[in-house]
């Protein structure tokens, strides 16, 4: 199969009805050539889309709430931006266990975390995969593509509009 090449700097049309995990929204369509390539490779109709880097960004730390309460948040607002909680974030199994002083892998902190934030504890009636969850993946519902200066900052208030009643009800 030929290589697929495309320019990340080109202007792209918006693709609507995109789904990632349990989130639905819009993204940037990489075009017909990319869609055809992926459809052929995967053997089913597919579309390559791109998200602004802010859409799937690193951690946001929140103070002033109960520990792990963010696992239940479904809809929230930070500054002027609305976010949707789409999936509990499973943590890498090996990286946190490596002792930074000697480079040797051990069992901690995963063994301790498994006692209170694993799929066995949080989702006992669901299929067990040995995952440890820590936080949640959020997707910004606003378009961050047009323009700069759209940021959240340290000290911005977080408003939670809806949440799951139990961790077992949160998407994973």
Short mmCIF file of N, CA and C in Angstrom, two decimals, residues 12-144:
data_model
loop_
_atom_site.label_atom_id
_atom_site.label_comp_id
_atom_site.label_asym_id
_atom_site.label_seq_id
_atom_site.Cartn_x
_atom_site.Cartn_y
_atom_site.Cartn_z
N UNK A 12 -8.40 23.18 6.21
CA UNK A 12 -9.25 22.00 6.14
C UNK A 12 -10.71 22.39 6.36
N UNK A 13 -11.58 21.66 5.72
CA UNK A 13 -13.01 21.86 5.96
C UNK A 13 -13.38 21.24 7.29
N UNK A 14 -14.44 21.74 7.91
CA UNK A 14 -14.91 21.15 9.16
C UNK A 14 -15.66 19.86 8.86
N UNK A 15 -15.43 18.88 9.69
CA UNK A 15 -16.17 17.62 9.61
C UNK A 15 -17.09 17.57 10.83
N UNK A 16 -18.35 17.38 10.59
CA UNK A 16 -19.33 17.33 11.68
C UNK A 16 -19.72 15.88 11.94
N UNK A 17 -20.21 15.60 13.14
CA UNK A 17 -20.63 14.25 13.47
C UNK A 17 -19.48 13.32 13.78
N UNK A 18 -18.35 13.88 14.18
CA UNK A 18 -17.17 13.09 14.53
C UNK A 18 -17.38 12.52 15.93
N UNK A 19 -16.99 11.27 16.14
CA UNK A 19 -17.10 10.69 17.48
C UNK A 19 -15.75 10.13 17.92
N UNK A 20 -15.39 10.42 19.16
CA UNK A 20 -14.20 9.90 19.80
C UNK A 20 -14.64 9.45 21.17
N UNK A 21 -14.45 8.17 21.49
CA UNK A 21 -14.97 7.57 22.70
C UNK A 21 -16.47 7.80 22.72
N UNK A 22 -16.97 8.56 23.69
CA UNK A 22 -18.40 8.84 23.75
C UNK A 22 -18.69 10.31 23.48
N UNK A 23 -17.75 11.02 22.89
CA UNK A 23 -17.91 12.44 22.56
C UNK A 23 -18.27 12.56 21.08
N UNK A 24 -19.16 13.50 20.79
CA UNK A 24 -19.54 13.80 19.41
C UNK A 24 -19.36 15.29 19.18
N UNK A 25 -18.83 15.67 18.04
CA UNK A 25 -18.63 17.09 17.73
C UNK A 25 -18.02 17.27 16.37
N UNK A 26 -17.27 18.35 16.21
CA UNK A 26 -16.65 18.65 14.92
C UNK A 26 -15.14 18.64 15.03
N UNK A 27 -14.48 18.42 13.88
CA UNK A 27 -13.02 18.41 13.80
C UNK A 27 -12.65 18.90 12.40
N UNK A 28 -11.38 18.83 12.06
CA UNK A 28 -10.92 19.25 10.74
C UNK A 28 -10.73 18.04 9.84
N UNK A 29 -11.36 18.03 8.69
CA UNK A 29 -11.31 16.93 7.73
C UNK A 29 -10.02 17.01 6.92
N UNK A 30 -9.22 15.96 6.90
CA UNK A 30 -7.96 15.93 6.15
C UNK A 30 -8.16 15.63 4.67
N UNK A 31 -9.41 15.47 4.22
CA UNK A 31 -9.68 15.37 2.79
C UNK A 31 -9.99 13.98 2.28
N UNK A 32 -10.40 13.96 1.01
CA UNK A 32 -10.85 12.72 0.37
C UNK A 32 -9.73 11.70 0.21
N UNK A 33 -8.53 12.15 -0.14
CA UNK A 33 -7.42 11.22 -0.34
C UNK A 33 -7.12 10.45 0.95
N UNK A 34 -7.07 11.18 2.08
CA UNK A 34 -6.80 10.54 3.37
C UNK A 34 -7.94 9.60 3.75
N UNK A 35 -9.18 10.02 3.52
CA UNK A 35 -10.33 9.16 3.84
C UNK A 35 -10.30 7.88 3.03
N UNK A 36 -9.97 7.99 1.74
CA UNK A 36 -9.90 6.81 0.87
C UNK A 36 -8.79 5.87 1.34
N UNK A 37 -7.62 6.44 1.68
CA UNK A 37 -6.49 5.63 2.13
C UNK A 37 -6.86 4.84 3.39
N UNK A 38 -7.43 5.52 4.39
CA UNK A 38 -7.79 4.84 5.64
C UNK A 38 -8.93 3.85 5.43
N UNK A 39 -9.88 4.16 4.57
CA UNK A 39 -10.98 3.25 4.29
C UNK A 39 -10.45 1.96 3.66
N UNK A 40 -9.51 2.10 2.74
CA UNK A 40 -8.90 0.93 2.10
C UNK A 40 -8.10 0.12 3.12
N UNK A 41 -7.29 0.82 3.91
CA UNK A 41 -6.43 0.16 4.89
C UNK A 41 -7.25 -0.58 5.95
N UNK A 42 -8.29 0.06 6.46
CA UNK A 42 -9.10 -0.52 7.53
C UNK A 42 -10.21 -1.45 7.04
N UNK A 43 -10.52 -1.34 5.76
CA UNK A 43 -11.56 -2.18 5.20
C UNK A 43 -12.96 -1.74 5.57
N UNK A 44 -13.10 -0.49 5.96
CA UNK A 44 -14.41 0.07 6.26
C UNK A 44 -14.36 1.58 6.05
N UNK A 45 -15.51 2.17 5.80
CA UNK A 45 -15.58 3.60 5.54
C UNK A 45 -14.98 4.37 6.72
N UNK A 46 -13.98 5.20 6.44
CA UNK A 46 -13.26 5.93 7.49
C UNK A 46 -12.96 7.35 7.02
N UNK A 47 -12.65 8.19 7.99
CA UNK A 47 -12.32 9.57 7.69
C UNK A 47 -11.22 10.01 8.64
N UNK A 48 -10.17 10.62 8.11
CA UNK A 48 -9.09 11.13 8.95
C UNK A 48 -9.42 12.57 9.31
N UNK A 49 -9.49 12.84 10.59
CA UNK A 49 -9.77 14.20 11.06
C UNK A 49 -8.67 14.62 12.02
N UNK A 50 -8.55 15.92 12.21
CA UNK A 50 -7.54 16.50 13.09
C UNK A 50 -8.24 17.39 14.10
N UNK A 51 -7.76 17.34 15.31
CA UNK A 51 -8.27 18.20 16.37
C UNK A 51 -7.22 19.23 16.70
N UNK A 52 -7.66 20.39 17.12
CA UNK A 52 -6.75 21.39 17.64
C UNK A 52 -6.06 20.77 18.84
N UNK A 53 -4.78 21.06 19.04
CA UNK A 53 -4.03 20.47 20.15
C UNK A 53 -4.69 20.73 21.49
N UNK A 54 -5.40 21.83 21.62
CA UNK A 54 -6.04 22.16 22.89
C UNK A 54 -7.19 21.19 23.19
N UNK A 55 -7.76 20.59 22.15
CA UNK A 55 -8.90 19.69 22.35
C UNK A 55 -8.54 18.53 23.27
N UNK A 56 -7.34 17.99 23.11
CA UNK A 56 -6.90 16.88 23.96
C UNK A 56 -5.62 17.29 24.66
N UNK A 57 -5.74 18.15 25.63
CA UNK A 57 -4.57 18.70 26.30
C UNK A 57 -4.24 17.93 27.57
N UNK A 58 -3.17 18.33 28.21
CA UNK A 58 -2.73 17.68 29.43
C UNK A 58 -3.60 18.05 30.61
N UNK A 59 -3.19 17.64 31.77
CA UNK A 59 -3.97 17.74 32.99
C UNK A 59 -4.35 19.15 33.40
N UNK A 60 -5.51 19.23 33.98
CA UNK A 60 -5.99 20.44 34.64
C UNK A 60 -6.19 20.03 36.10
N UNK A 61 -5.56 20.72 37.00
CA UNK A 61 -5.70 20.42 38.42
C UNK A 61 -6.75 21.32 39.02
N UNK A 62 -7.62 20.72 39.84
CA UNK A 62 -8.73 21.46 40.44
C UNK A 62 -8.63 21.33 41.96
N UNK A 63 -8.71 22.45 42.65
CA UNK A 63 -8.72 22.45 44.12
C UNK A 63 -10.12 22.76 44.61
N UNK A 64 -10.41 22.36 45.84
CA UNK A 64 -11.66 22.74 46.47
C UNK A 64 -12.81 21.76 46.24
N UNK A 65 -12.50 20.54 45.84
CA UNK A 65 -13.55 19.53 45.68
C UNK A 65 -13.07 18.23 46.33
N UNK A 66 -13.98 17.29 46.48
CA UNK A 66 -13.62 16.01 47.08
C UNK A 66 -12.64 15.26 46.17
N UNK A 67 -11.73 14.48 46.74
CA UNK A 67 -10.81 13.71 45.90
C UNK A 67 -11.57 12.81 44.92
N UNK A 68 -11.13 12.79 43.69
CA UNK A 68 -11.66 11.97 42.60
C UNK A 68 -13.08 12.34 42.17
N UNK A 69 -13.60 13.47 42.65
CA UNK A 69 -14.95 13.87 42.23
C UNK A 69 -15.00 14.20 40.74
N UNK A 70 -13.86 14.59 40.17
CA UNK A 70 -13.84 14.92 38.74
C UNK A 70 -14.13 13.71 37.86
N UNK A 71 -13.99 12.52 38.40
CA UNK A 71 -14.31 11.31 37.63
C UNK A 71 -15.79 11.25 37.25
N UNK A 72 -16.62 11.95 38.00
CA UNK A 72 -18.07 11.90 37.78
C UNK A 72 -18.58 13.04 36.91
N UNK A 73 -17.78 14.05 36.64
CA UNK A 73 -18.24 15.23 35.93
C UNK A 73 -18.56 14.91 34.47
N UNK A 74 -19.73 15.31 34.03
CA UNK A 74 -20.14 15.10 32.64
C UNK A 74 -20.08 16.40 31.83
N UNK A 75 -20.55 17.50 32.44
CA UNK A 75 -20.53 18.80 31.76
C UNK A 75 -20.01 19.84 32.75
N UNK A 76 -19.04 20.63 32.29
CA UNK A 76 -18.50 21.66 33.15
C UNK A 76 -18.07 22.86 32.33
N UNK A 77 -17.80 23.93 33.02
CA UNK A 77 -17.38 25.17 32.38
C UNK A 77 -16.17 25.72 33.13
N UNK A 78 -15.15 26.11 32.37
CA UNK A 78 -13.97 26.77 32.92
C UNK A 78 -13.78 28.04 32.10
N UNK A 79 -13.73 29.18 32.79
CA UNK A 79 -13.68 30.47 32.11
C UNK A 79 -14.94 30.55 31.24
N UNK A 80 -14.80 30.75 29.95
CA UNK A 80 -15.99 30.83 29.08
C UNK A 80 -16.21 29.55 28.28
N UNK A 81 -15.41 28.51 28.56
CA UNK A 81 -15.43 27.30 27.75
C UNK A 81 -16.20 26.17 28.42
N UNK A 82 -17.03 25.52 27.63
CA UNK A 82 -17.77 24.36 28.11
C UNK A 82 -17.01 23.10 27.71
N UNK A 83 -16.93 22.17 28.65
CA UNK A 83 -16.25 20.91 28.42
C UNK A 83 -17.20 19.76 28.68
N UNK A 84 -16.94 18.66 27.99
CA UNK A 84 -17.70 17.45 28.19
C UNK A 84 -16.73 16.37 28.66
N UNK A 85 -17.05 15.73 29.79
CA UNK A 85 -16.26 14.59 30.25
C UNK A 85 -16.64 13.39 29.42
N UNK A 86 -15.68 12.81 28.70
CA UNK A 86 -16.02 11.75 27.75
C UNK A 86 -15.52 10.37 28.14
N UNK A 87 -14.52 10.30 29.04
CA UNK A 87 -13.95 8.98 29.30
C UNK A 87 -13.02 9.07 30.51
N UNK A 88 -13.16 8.13 31.44
CA UNK A 88 -12.18 8.05 32.51
C UNK A 88 -10.81 7.80 31.89
N UNK A 89 -9.79 8.38 32.48
CA UNK A 89 -8.45 8.29 31.93
C UNK A 89 -7.71 7.13 32.59
N UNK A 90 -7.46 6.06 31.83
CA UNK A 90 -6.69 4.95 32.38
C UNK A 90 -5.21 5.32 32.32
N UNK A 91 -4.51 5.00 33.35
CA UNK A 91 -3.11 5.39 33.47
C UNK A 91 -2.20 4.33 32.88
N UNK A 92 -1.02 4.75 32.45
CA UNK A 92 -0.03 3.81 31.96
C UNK A 92 0.38 2.89 33.10
N UNK A 93 0.49 1.62 32.81
CA UNK A 93 0.78 0.67 33.88
C UNK A 93 2.23 0.64 34.32
N UNK A 94 3.19 0.79 33.42
CA UNK A 94 4.60 0.64 33.78
C UNK A 94 5.29 1.93 34.21
N UNK A 95 5.05 3.02 33.49
CA UNK A 95 5.82 4.24 33.72
C UNK A 95 5.81 4.70 35.18
N UNK A 96 4.64 4.79 35.85
CA UNK A 96 4.68 5.29 37.23
C UNK A 96 5.39 4.37 38.21
N UNK A 97 5.64 3.11 37.82
CA UNK A 97 6.25 2.16 38.74
C UNK A 97 7.78 2.18 38.71
N UNK A 98 8.37 2.97 37.81
CA UNK A 98 9.82 2.99 37.69
C UNK A 98 10.42 3.93 38.73
N UNK A 99 11.31 3.40 39.54
CA UNK A 99 12.01 4.17 40.56
C UNK A 99 12.93 5.16 39.85
N UNK A 100 12.71 6.45 40.07
CA UNK A 100 13.47 7.48 39.37
C UNK A 100 14.93 7.55 39.79
N UNK A 101 15.28 6.96 40.93
CA UNK A 101 16.66 6.98 41.41
C UNK A 101 17.51 5.86 40.82
N UNK A 102 16.88 4.67 40.59
CA UNK A 102 17.68 3.55 40.09
C UNK A 102 17.18 2.94 38.78
N UNK A 103 16.05 3.40 38.26
CA UNK A 103 15.53 2.91 36.99
C UNK A 103 14.88 1.54 37.05
N UNK A 104 14.68 1.00 38.23
CA UNK A 104 14.11 -0.34 38.38
C UNK A 104 12.60 -0.22 38.60
N UNK A 105 11.85 -1.05 37.86
CA UNK A 105 10.39 -1.06 37.99
C UNK A 105 9.98 -1.86 39.23
N UNK A 106 9.00 -1.33 39.93
CA UNK A 106 8.44 -2.02 41.08
C UNK A 106 6.93 -2.15 40.91
N UNK A 107 6.22 -2.32 41.98
CA UNK A 107 4.76 -2.47 41.89
C UNK A 107 4.01 -1.21 42.32
N UNK A 108 4.69 -0.29 42.96
CA UNK A 108 4.03 0.93 43.44
C UNK A 108 4.27 2.08 42.46
N UNK A 109 3.33 3.01 42.34
CA UNK A 109 2.14 3.20 43.15
C UNK A 109 0.91 2.42 42.65
N UNK A 110 1.07 1.63 41.58
CA UNK A 110 -0.09 0.96 40.99
C UNK A 110 -0.82 0.03 41.94
N UNK A 111 -0.08 -0.73 42.75
CA UNK A 111 -0.74 -1.66 43.67
C UNK A 111 -1.66 -0.91 44.64
N UNK A 112 -1.19 0.21 45.15
CA UNK A 112 -2.02 1.01 46.06
C UNK A 112 -3.21 1.63 45.32
N UNK A 113 -2.95 2.18 44.13
CA UNK A 113 -4.03 2.80 43.36
C UNK A 113 -5.11 1.79 42.97
N UNK A 114 -4.71 0.55 42.70
CA UNK A 114 -5.68 -0.49 42.33
C UNK A 114 -6.70 -0.73 43.44
N UNK A 115 -6.34 -0.43 44.68
CA UNK A 115 -7.23 -0.67 45.82
C UNK A 115 -8.42 0.28 45.85
N UNK A 116 -8.29 1.46 45.17
CA UNK A 116 -9.41 2.39 45.25
C UNK A 116 -9.78 3.10 43.96
N UNK A 117 -8.98 3.02 42.90
CA UNK A 117 -9.39 3.67 41.63
C UNK A 117 -9.17 2.77 40.42
N UNK A 118 -9.34 1.48 40.59
CA UNK A 118 -9.20 0.54 39.47
C UNK A 118 -10.57 0.20 38.91
N UNK A 119 -10.59 -0.43 37.73
CA UNK A 119 -11.89 -0.84 37.18
C UNK A 119 -12.56 -1.87 38.08
N UNK A 120 -11.79 -2.67 38.80
CA UNK A 120 -12.36 -3.66 39.71
C UNK A 120 -13.16 -2.99 40.83
N UNK A 121 -12.68 -1.85 41.32
CA UNK A 121 -13.34 -1.12 42.40
C UNK A 121 -14.43 -0.18 41.87
N UNK A 122 -14.09 0.62 40.84
CA UNK A 122 -15.02 1.64 40.35
C UNK A 122 -16.12 1.06 39.46
N UNK A 123 -15.83 -0.04 38.77
CA UNK A 123 -16.77 -0.60 37.79
C UNK A 123 -16.88 -2.11 37.98
N UNK A 124 -17.29 -2.56 39.16
CA UNK A 124 -17.24 -4.00 39.47
C UNK A 124 -18.13 -4.88 38.57
N UNK A 125 -19.16 -4.33 37.99
CA UNK A 125 -20.07 -5.13 37.16
C UNK A 125 -19.72 -5.07 35.68
N UNK A 126 -18.68 -4.32 35.33
CA UNK A 126 -18.24 -4.18 33.94
C UNK A 126 -17.07 -5.14 33.69
N UNK A 127 -16.73 -5.33 32.43
CA UNK A 127 -15.61 -6.18 32.05
C UNK A 127 -14.32 -5.65 32.68
N UNK A 128 -13.57 -6.53 33.34
CA UNK A 128 -12.35 -6.13 34.02
C UNK A 128 -11.16 -6.17 33.06
N UNK A 129 -10.39 -5.08 33.05
CA UNK A 129 -9.23 -5.01 32.17
C UNK A 129 -7.95 -4.68 32.95
N UNK A 130 -8.04 -4.64 34.28
CA UNK A 130 -6.87 -4.34 35.08
C UNK A 130 -6.41 -2.89 34.99
N UNK A 131 -7.33 -1.99 34.67
CA UNK A 131 -6.97 -0.58 34.50
C UNK A 131 -7.05 0.18 35.81
N UNK A 132 -6.19 1.17 35.93
CA UNK A 132 -6.22 2.13 37.03
C UNK A 132 -6.62 3.46 36.41
N UNK A 133 -7.64 4.10 36.97
CA UNK A 133 -8.13 5.36 36.42
C UNK A 133 -7.66 6.52 37.29
N UNK A 134 -7.38 7.63 36.62
CA UNK A 134 -6.95 8.82 37.35
C UNK A 134 -7.36 10.03 36.53
N UNK A 135 -8.44 10.65 36.90
CA UNK A 135 -8.94 11.79 36.15
C UNK A 135 -9.81 11.37 34.99
N UNK A 136 -10.05 12.31 34.09
CA UNK A 136 -10.97 12.08 32.99
C UNK A 136 -10.51 12.85 31.75
N UNK A 137 -10.81 12.31 30.59
CA UNK A 137 -10.56 13.03 29.35
C UNK A 137 -11.70 14.01 29.12
N UNK A 138 -11.37 15.26 28.88
CA UNK A 138 -12.36 16.30 28.60
C UNK A 138 -12.22 16.77 27.16
N UNK A 139 -13.33 17.14 26.57
CA UNK A 139 -13.33 17.70 25.23
C UNK A 139 -14.01 19.06 25.30
N UNK A 140 -13.33 20.08 24.76
CA UNK A 140 -13.90 21.42 24.72
C UNK A 140 -14.96 21.47 23.64
N UNK A 141 -16.13 22.00 23.97
CA UNK A 141 -17.25 22.04 23.03
C UNK A 141 -17.20 23.25 22.11
N UNK A 142 -16.39 24.24 22.45
CA UNK A 142 -16.26 25.43 21.60
C UNK A 142 -15.21 25.19 20.53
N UNK A 143 -15.34 25.86 19.42
CA UNK A 143 -14.33 25.80 18.38
C UNK A 143 -13.14 26.64 18.83
N UNK A 144 -11.98 26.02 18.89
CA UNK A 144 -10.77 26.74 19.27
C UNK A 144 -9.88 26.98 18.06
#
